[in-house]
Coordinates of C-alpha atoms in Angstrom, one line a residue:
X12 CA 55.3 -93.9 125.0
X13 CA 55.4 -95.3 121.6
X14 CA 52.1 -97.0 122.3
X15 CA 50.6 -93.6 123.3
X16 CA 51.8 -92.0 120.1
X17 CA 50.2 -94.8 118.0
X18 CA 47.0 -94.4 120.0
X19 CA 47.0 -90.7 119.3
X20 CA 47.5 -91.3 115.7
X21 CA 44.8 -93.8 115.7
X22 CA 42.4 -91.5 117.5
X23 CA 43.3 -88.4 115.5
X24 CA 42.7 -89.9 112.1
X25 CA 39.0 -90.2 112.3
X26 CA 38.7 -86.6 113.5
X27 CA 40.7 -85.2 110.7
X28 CA 39.3 -87.5 107.9
X29 CA 35.7 -87.4 109.0
X30 CA 34.6 -84.0 107.8
X31 CA 36.4 -84.5 104.4
X32 CA 34.6 -87.8 103.9
X33 CA 31.3 -86.2 104.6
X34 CA 32.0 -83.4 102.2
X35 CA 33.0 -85.7 99.3
X36 CA 30.3 -88.3 99.7
X37 CA 27.3 -86.1 100.6
X38 CA 26.4 -85.1 97.0
X39 CA 27.1 -88.4 95.3
X40 CA 25.2 -90.1 98.0
X41 CA 22.1 -88.0 97.3
X42 CA 22.2 -88.6 93.5
X43 CA 23.1 -92.2 93.9
X44 CA 20.2 -92.6 96.3
X45 CA 17.8 -90.9 93.9
X46 CA 19.0 -92.9 90.9
X47 CA 19.1 -96.1 92.9
X48 CA 15.3 -95.8 93.3
X49 CA 14.8 -95.9 89.4
X50 CA 14.5 -99.6 88.3
X51 CA 16.7 -99.1 85.1
X52 CA 20.2 -100.0 84.3
X53 CA 22.8 -97.2 84.1
X54 CA 23.2 -97.3 80.3
X55 CA 19.4 -96.8 79.9
X56 CA 19.5 -93.7 82.1
X57 CA 22.3 -92.2 80.0
X58 CA 20.3 -92.9 76.8
X59 CA 17.2 -91.2 78.2
X60 CA 19.2 -88.2 79.3
X61 CA 20.8 -87.8 75.8
X62 CA 17.4 -88.1 74.1
X63 CA 15.9 -85.5 76.4
X64 CA 18.8 -83.1 75.7
X65 CA 18.4 -83.6 71.9
X66 CA 14.6 -82.9 72.1
X67 CA 15.2 -79.8 74.2
X68 CA 17.8 -78.5 71.7
X69 CA 15.4 -79.1 68.8
X70 CA 12.6 -77.4 70.6
X71 CA 14.8 -74.3 71.2
X72 CA 15.8 -74.2 67.6
X73 CA 12.2 -74.3 66.4
X74 CA 11.2 -71.5 68.8
X75 CA 14.1 -69.3 67.5
X76 CA 13.2 -69.9 63.9
X77 CA 9.5 -69.1 64.4
X78 CA 10.3 -65.9 66.3
X79 CA 12.9 -64.6 63.9
X80 CA 11.6 -65.6 60.5
X81 CA 7.8 -65.3 60.9
X82 CA 6.3 -62.6 58.6
X83 CA 2.8 -61.7 58.0
X84 CA 1.8 -62.4 54.4
X85 CA 0.4 -59.2 52.9
X86 CA -1.4 -61.0 50.0
X87 CA -3.7 -62.8 52.4
X88 CA -5.0 -59.7 54.0
X89 CA -8.7 -59.3 53.6
X90 CA -11.0 -56.3 53.6
X91 CA -14.3 -56.6 55.2
X92 CA -16.5 -55.1 52.5
X93 CA -19.6 -55.4 54.6
X94 CA -18.3 -52.6 56.8
X95 CA -17.6 -50.3 53.8
X96 CA -20.3 -48.0 52.3
X97 CA -21.6 -48.7 48.8
X98 CA -20.0 -45.6 47.3
X99 CA -16.6 -46.5 48.7
X100 CA -17.0 -50.0 47.6
X101 CA -17.8 -48.9 44.0
X102 CA -14.7 -46.7 44.0
X103 CA -12.6 -49.6 45.2
X104 CA -14.0 -52.3 42.8
X105 CA -14.9 -50.2 39.8
X106 CA -12.6 -47.2 39.1
X107 CA -13.8 -44.3 37.0
X108 CA -13.2 -44.3 33.2
X109 CA -11.1 -41.2 33.5
X110 CA -8.8 -43.0 35.9
X111 CA -8.5 -46.0 33.5
X112 CA -7.7 -43.7 30.6
X113 CA -5.1 -41.8 32.5
X114 CA -3.5 -45.0 33.9
X115 CA -3.6 -47.0 30.6
X116 CA -0.8 -45.0 29.0
X117 CA 2.2 -43.6 30.7
X118 CA 2.6 -39.8 30.8
X119 CA 5.5 -37.9 29.2
X120 CA 4.9 -38.3 25.5
X121 CA 6.6 -35.0 24.7
X122 CA 5.4 -31.7 23.3
X123 CA 5.1 -30.1 19.8
X124 CA 5.6 -26.5 18.7
X125 CA 3.6 -25.3 15.7
X126 CA 2.2 -22.2 14.1
X127 CA -1.1 -21.3 12.4
X128 CA -1.8 -18.5 9.9
X129 CA -5.1 -18.1 8.0
X130 CA -5.3 -16.1 4.8
X131 CA -8.9 -14.8 4.6
X132 CA -8.6 -13.7 1.0
X133 CA -7.2 -16.9 -0.4
X134 CA -9.0 -19.0 2.2
X135 CA -5.9 -20.9 3.0
X136 CA -4.6 -22.3 6.3
X137 CA -0.9 -22.4 6.6
X138 CA 0.4 -24.8 9.3
X139 CA 4.0 -24.7 10.4
X140 CA 5.5 -27.7 12.2
X141 CA 8.4 -26.2 14.1
X142 CA 9.9 -28.7 16.5
X143 CA 9.2 -31.3 19.1
X144 CA 10.8 -31.8 22.5
X145 CA 11.1 -34.6 25.1
X146 CA 9.5 -37.2 22.9
X147 CA 8.8 -40.7 24.3
X148 CA 11.5 -43.2 23.4
X149 CA 10.0 -45.9 21.1
X150 CA 13.2 -47.8 20.1
X151 CA 15.2 -50.2 22.3
X152 CA 18.2 -47.8 22.2
X153 CA 16.3 -45.2 24.1
X154 CA 15.6 -43.0 21.0
X155 CA 13.0 -42.6 18.2
X156 CA 12.9 -41.8 14.5
X157 CA 10.1 -39.2 14.6
X158 CA 8.1 -37.6 11.8
X159 CA 4.8 -35.7 11.8
X160 CA 1.6 -36.3 9.8
X161 CA -0.7 -33.2 9.5
X162 CA -4.3 -33.2 8.3
X163 CA -7.7 -31.7 8.8
X164 CA -10.7 -33.7 9.9
X165 CA -12.8 -32.0 7.2
X166 CA -10.6 -33.6 4.5
X167 CA -8.8 -36.7 5.9
X168 CA -7.7 -37.8 2.4
X169 CA -5.3 -34.9 2.2
X170 CA -2.3 -35.5 4.5
X171 CA 1.1 -34.1 4.7
X172 CA 4.3 -35.6 6.2
X173 CA 7.5 -34.1 7.4
X174 CA 10.9 -35.6 6.9
X175 CA 12.1 -38.4 9.3
X176 CA 14.8 -37.4 11.8
X177 CA 16.9 -40.4 12.9
X178 CA 17.6 -41.2 16.5
X179 CA 16.5 -38.1 18.3
X180 CA 13.9 -37.1 20.9
X181 CA 14.1 -33.4 20.1
X182 CA 13.7 -33.0 16.3
X183 CA 13.6 -29.6 14.6
X184 CA 11.3 -29.8 11.5
X185 CA 10.7 -26.2 10.3
X186 CA 8.3 -27.3 7.6
X187 CA 5.0 -25.7 6.6
X188 CA 1.9 -27.0 4.8
X189 CA -1.0 -25.2 3.2
X190 CA -4.7 -26.3 3.3
X191 CA -7.5 -24.9 1.2
X192 CA -10.2 -24.3 3.8
X193 CA -13.3 -22.1 3.0
X194 CA -14.0 -19.7 5.8
X195 CA -17.4 -21.3 6.5
X196 CA -15.8 -24.7 7.1
X197 CA -13.1 -23.4 9.5
X198 CA -15.2 -23.7 12.7
X199 CA -16.2 -27.3 11.9
X200 CA -12.6 -28.4 11.2
X201 CA -10.0 -29.8 13.6
X202 CA -6.3 -29.7 12.9
X203 CA -4.6 -33.0 13.7
X204 CA -0.8 -33.3 14.1
X205 CA 0.4 -36.8 14.8
X206 CA 4.0 -37.8 15.6
X207 CA 5.1 -41.3 14.5
X208 CA 8.2 -43.4 15.1
X209 CA 9.5 -44.6 11.7
X210 CA 10.2 -48.3 11.3
X211 CA 11.2 -49.8 8.0
X212 CA 10.2 -53.4 8.7
X213 CA 7.2 -53.0 10.9
X214 CA 4.2 -50.8 11.4
X215 CA 5.0 -47.2 12.5
X216 CA 4.1 -46.6 16.1
X217 CA 2.4 -43.4 17.0
X218 CA 4.1 -41.4 19.8
X219 CA 1.2 -38.9 20.4
X220 CA -0.9 -36.3 18.7
X221 CA -2.2 -32.8 19.1
X222 CA -5.9 -32.1 18.1
X223 CA -6.8 -28.5 17.8
X224 CA -10.4 -27.5 17.0
X225 CA -10.1 -24.4 14.8
X226 CA -13.2 -23.0 16.5
X227 CA -11.3 -22.7 19.8
X228 CA -8.6 -20.4 18.4
X229 CA -8.6 -16.9 16.9
X230 CA -7.2 -16.9 13.4
X231 CA -7.2 -13.1 13.2
X232 CA -3.4 -13.2 13.8
X233 CA -0.5 -15.6 13.6
X234 CA -0.5 -18.2 16.3
X235 CA 2.7 -19.9 17.5
X236 CA 2.5 -22.2 20.6
X237 CA 3.6 -25.4 22.3
X238 CA 1.1 -28.2 23.1
X239 CA 1.6 -31.4 25.0
X240 CA 1.2 -34.7 23.1
X241 CA -1.9 -36.7 24.0
X242 CA -2.8 -40.4 23.4
X243 CA -3.9 -40.9 19.8
X244 CA -7.6 -41.0 19.2
X245 CA -9.0 -44.4 18.1
X246 CA -11.6 -42.7 15.8
X247 CA -9.7 -42.7 12.5
X248 CA -10.5 -43.3 8.9
X249 CA -11.1 -46.7 7.5
X250 CA -7.9 -48.8 7.2
X251 CA -7.4 -50.3 3.7
X252 CA -4.4 -52.5 4.7
X253 CA -0.7 -52.7 4.2
X254 CA 1.7 -54.1 1.6
X255 CA 5.3 -55.1 1.8
X256 CA 7.6 -55.0 -1.3
X257 CA 11.2 -54.5 -2.2
X258 CA 12.9 -52.3 -4.8
X259 CA 16.2 -52.7 -6.5
X260 CA 17.8 -50.7 -9.2
X261 CA 21.0 -51.3 -11.2
X262 CA 22.1 -48.2 -13.0
X263 CA 24.6 -49.9 -15.3
X264 CA 22.0 -52.3 -16.8
X265 CA 19.0 -50.0 -16.3
X266 CA 17.0 -52.8 -14.6
X267 CA 14.4 -52.0 -11.9
X268 CA 13.2 -55.0 -9.9
X269 CA 10.0 -54.9 -7.9
X270 CA 9.4 -57.9 -5.6
X271 CA 5.9 -58.1 -4.2
X272 CA 6.2 -59.9 -0.9
X273 CA 2.9 -59.9 1.1
X274 CA 0.0 -57.8 2.3
X275 CA -2.0 -57.8 5.6
X276 CA -5.1 -56.4 7.1
X277 CA -6.7 -55.8 3.7
X278 CA -10.2 -54.3 3.5
X279 CA -13.0 -56.8 3.3
X280 CA -14.5 -56.7 -0.2
X281 CA -16.7 -59.8 -0.4
X282 CA -19.9 -60.7 1.5
X283 CA -18.2 -63.5 3.4
X284 CA -15.8 -61.0 5.0
X285 CA -12.8 -61.9 2.8
X286 CA -11.3 -60.8 -0.5
X287 CA -9.6 -62.3 -3.5
X288 CA -6.6 -59.9 -3.8
X289 CA -4.0 -59.5 -6.5
X290 CA -1.5 -56.7 -7.1
X291 CA -0.9 -54.5 -10.2
X292 CA 2.5 -52.8 -10.7
X293 CA 2.4 -49.9 -13.1
X294 CA 5.3 -47.8 -14.4
X295 CA 4.4 -44.2 -15.2
X296 CA 6.8 -42.2 -17.4
X297 CA 6.3 -38.4 -17.6
X298 CA 2.8 -38.8 -16.2
X299 CA 1.8 -41.4 -18.8
X300 CA 1.1 -45.1 -18.3
X301 CA 4.0 -47.1 -19.6
X302 CA 4.3 -50.7 -18.4
X303 CA 2.2 -53.0 -16.3
X304 CA 2.7 -56.3 -14.5
X305 CA 0.1 -58.3 -12.4
X306 CA 0.5 -61.0 -9.7
X307 CA -1.6 -64.1 -9.3
X308 CA -4.9 -64.0 -7.4
X309 CA -5.0 -65.3 -3.8
X310 CA -8.4 -66.6 -2.9
X311 CA -10.3 -65.9 0.3
X312 CA -7.7 -64.1 2.3
X313 CA -7.0 -60.7 3.8
X314 CA -3.3 -61.4 4.4
X315 CA -2.0 -62.8 1.1
X316 CA 1.6 -63.9 0.5
X317 CA 2.8 -63.4 -3.1
X318 CA 6.6 -63.4 -3.4
X319 CA 6.4 -62.5 -7.1
X320 CA 9.2 -60.5 -8.8
X321 CA 8.9 -58.2 -11.8
X322 CA 11.8 -56.7 -13.7
X323 CA 11.5 -53.5 -15.8
X324 CA 14.0 -51.9 -18.1
X325 CA 14.4 -48.2 -17.1
X326 CA 17.3 -46.3 -18.5
X327 CA 19.3 -44.3 -16.0
X328 CA 18.5 -41.1 -17.9
X329 CA 14.7 -41.8 -17.2
X330 CA 14.8 -43.0 -13.6
X331 CA 14.0 -39.5 -12.3
X332 CA 10.9 -39.3 -14.5
X333 CA 9.4 -42.7 -13.5
X334 CA 6.7 -43.3 -11.0
X335 CA 5.9 -46.8 -9.7
X336 CA 2.3 -47.4 -8.8
X337 CA 1.4 -50.3 -6.6
X338 CA -2.3 -51.1 -6.4
X339 CA -4.1 -54.0 -4.7
X340 CA -7.4 -55.2 -6.3
X341 CA -10.2 -57.6 -5.4
X342 CA -10.8 -60.2 -8.1
X343 CA -14.4 -60.9 -9.0
X344 CA -15.5 -63.3 -11.7
X345 CA -19.0 -61.9 -12.2
X346 CA -18.6 -58.1 -11.7
X347 CA -15.7 -55.7 -12.4
X348 CA -12.6 -56.0 -10.3
X349 CA -12.6 -53.4 -7.5
X350 CA -9.5 -51.5 -6.2
X351 CA -8.7 -51.9 -2.5
X352 CA -6.0 -49.3 -2.2
X353 CA -3.0 -47.7 -4.0
X354 CA 0.3 -46.0 -3.5
X355 CA 3.0 -44.6 -5.7
X356 CA 6.8 -44.1 -5.4
X357 CA 9.1 -41.8 -7.3
X358 CA 10.6 -38.3 -7.1
X359 CA 7.1 -36.8 -6.9
X360 CA 6.0 -39.0 -4.0
X361 CA 6.0 -37.9 -0.3
X362 CA 6.5 -39.4 3.1
X363 CA 7.4 -43.1 3.4
X364 CA 7.1 -43.6 -0.4
X365 CA 9.6 -40.9 -1.2
X366 CA 12.0 -42.2 1.5
X367 CA 11.8 -45.7 0.1
X368 CA 12.5 -44.5 -3.4
X369 CA 15.4 -42.3 -2.4
X370 CA 16.9 -45.1 -0.3
X371 CA 16.8 -47.3 -3.4
X372 CA 18.6 -44.7 -5.6
X373 CA 21.3 -44.2 -2.9
X374 CA 21.9 -47.9 -2.5
X375 CA 22.2 -49.3 -6.1
X376 CA 22.1 -53.1 -6.6
X377 CA 20.8 -53.6 -3.1
X378 CA 17.2 -54.7 -2.6
X379 CA 15.3 -52.7 0.0
X380 CA 12.1 -54.0 1.5
X381 CA 9.6 -51.9 3.4
X382 CA 5.9 -51.9 4.6
X383 CA 3.5 -49.3 3.2
X384 CA 0.0 -48.3 4.1
X385 CA -2.5 -48.4 1.2
X386 CA -4.3 -45.1 0.4
X387 CA -7.6 -44.5 -1.3
X388 CA -7.3 -44.9 -5.1
X389 CA -8.9 -41.6 -5.9
X390 CA -6.4 -39.7 -3.7
X391 CA -3.4 -41.4 -5.5
X392 CA -4.9 -40.8 -9.0
X393 CA -5.4 -37.2 -8.1
X394 CA -1.8 -36.9 -6.9
X395 CA -0.4 -38.5 -10.0
X396 CA -2.6 -36.4 -12.4
X397 CA -2.5 -39.2 -15.0
X398 CA -2.9 -38.4 -18.7
X399 CA -4.3 -40.7 -21.3
X400 CA -2.1 -43.6 -22.3
X401 CA 0.2 -42.7 -25.2
X402 CA 2.4 -45.4 -26.7
X403 CA 6.1 -44.4 -26.7
X404 CA 7.9 -44.6 -30.0
X405 CA 10.1 -47.7 -30.2
X406 CA 13.7 -47.4 -31.0
X407 CA 14.8 -48.7 -34.5
X408 CA 16.0 -52.2 -34.5

């Protein structure tokens, strides 16, 4: 019986273990048989499998990057001009001049309110500069220092200037100026009102202008209106140049110091396109020539540098009656020296010259430098109304 039990155990074990063995060895046997057919060692197969996996991973990364990051470059787009008509091509390649002029300068320069009144009996035109609004900011702080220059194209030499209003885009001027205009010349004249941004140490930048042909308005009654500022016209009078100098006055000692620094963009006076400039400094007392100083001559230049200082003794009691005349001349050895341009400062001056003079008086002992534009000599002489030179009596020693 024990023998039968052992036989049953012996015969039962293959039946119970056979299916399990087949299940566990079927898959390894298939892979093993397939791998056994490759004539490579086991470590080589593992290395090939790892390399293939790395290559597959890199390939997938490249595909993802190309799909997600690919952008069409707009700059490389081309237009087939052969398929475009000639008129369209001209408009694409060569824009109209009106479009260039409109696009060259940004809009929004501001507007100006003014008034006009013509007196037919006296033949006088009264121009009132009222106010400006929404001016273009010319300074880095987002503001401007505006003032207005008013003149007629029939007489460009006669110009008026308003006061400067600091750091504002909406100045209120309320100033009026009178021009003597014969009635026959009214239709041929154009009123020009230019708004500038004041700058002490550089050229004043123009914000915009209003040009009003008098023939286009009716002067039978008073006119008061607003006009938008336009880009300044490039057709202007001949430029004579600019000069920079400083003023300093000490009331206690009565010493007036004029330092001639430099000039630039002077008018060409010689045949070779240059000049030999020098500067004269005159003191006018009660409309009579008083004292004079002269700088050295700078040869063959339109932008001379002088840096020459002159000291005048002017008593404080006379400072209100003194005019300082700065004139630039062209030196000539053969012929007579010719004036290039002039300007004068004092209590009778106007515009930038009056501002420079008043700043000097309000800041005693402090030198103040500023650039000034030269004016035609005959205009300055007419404004000064000089009398013949009379020697002042000297005080007793």
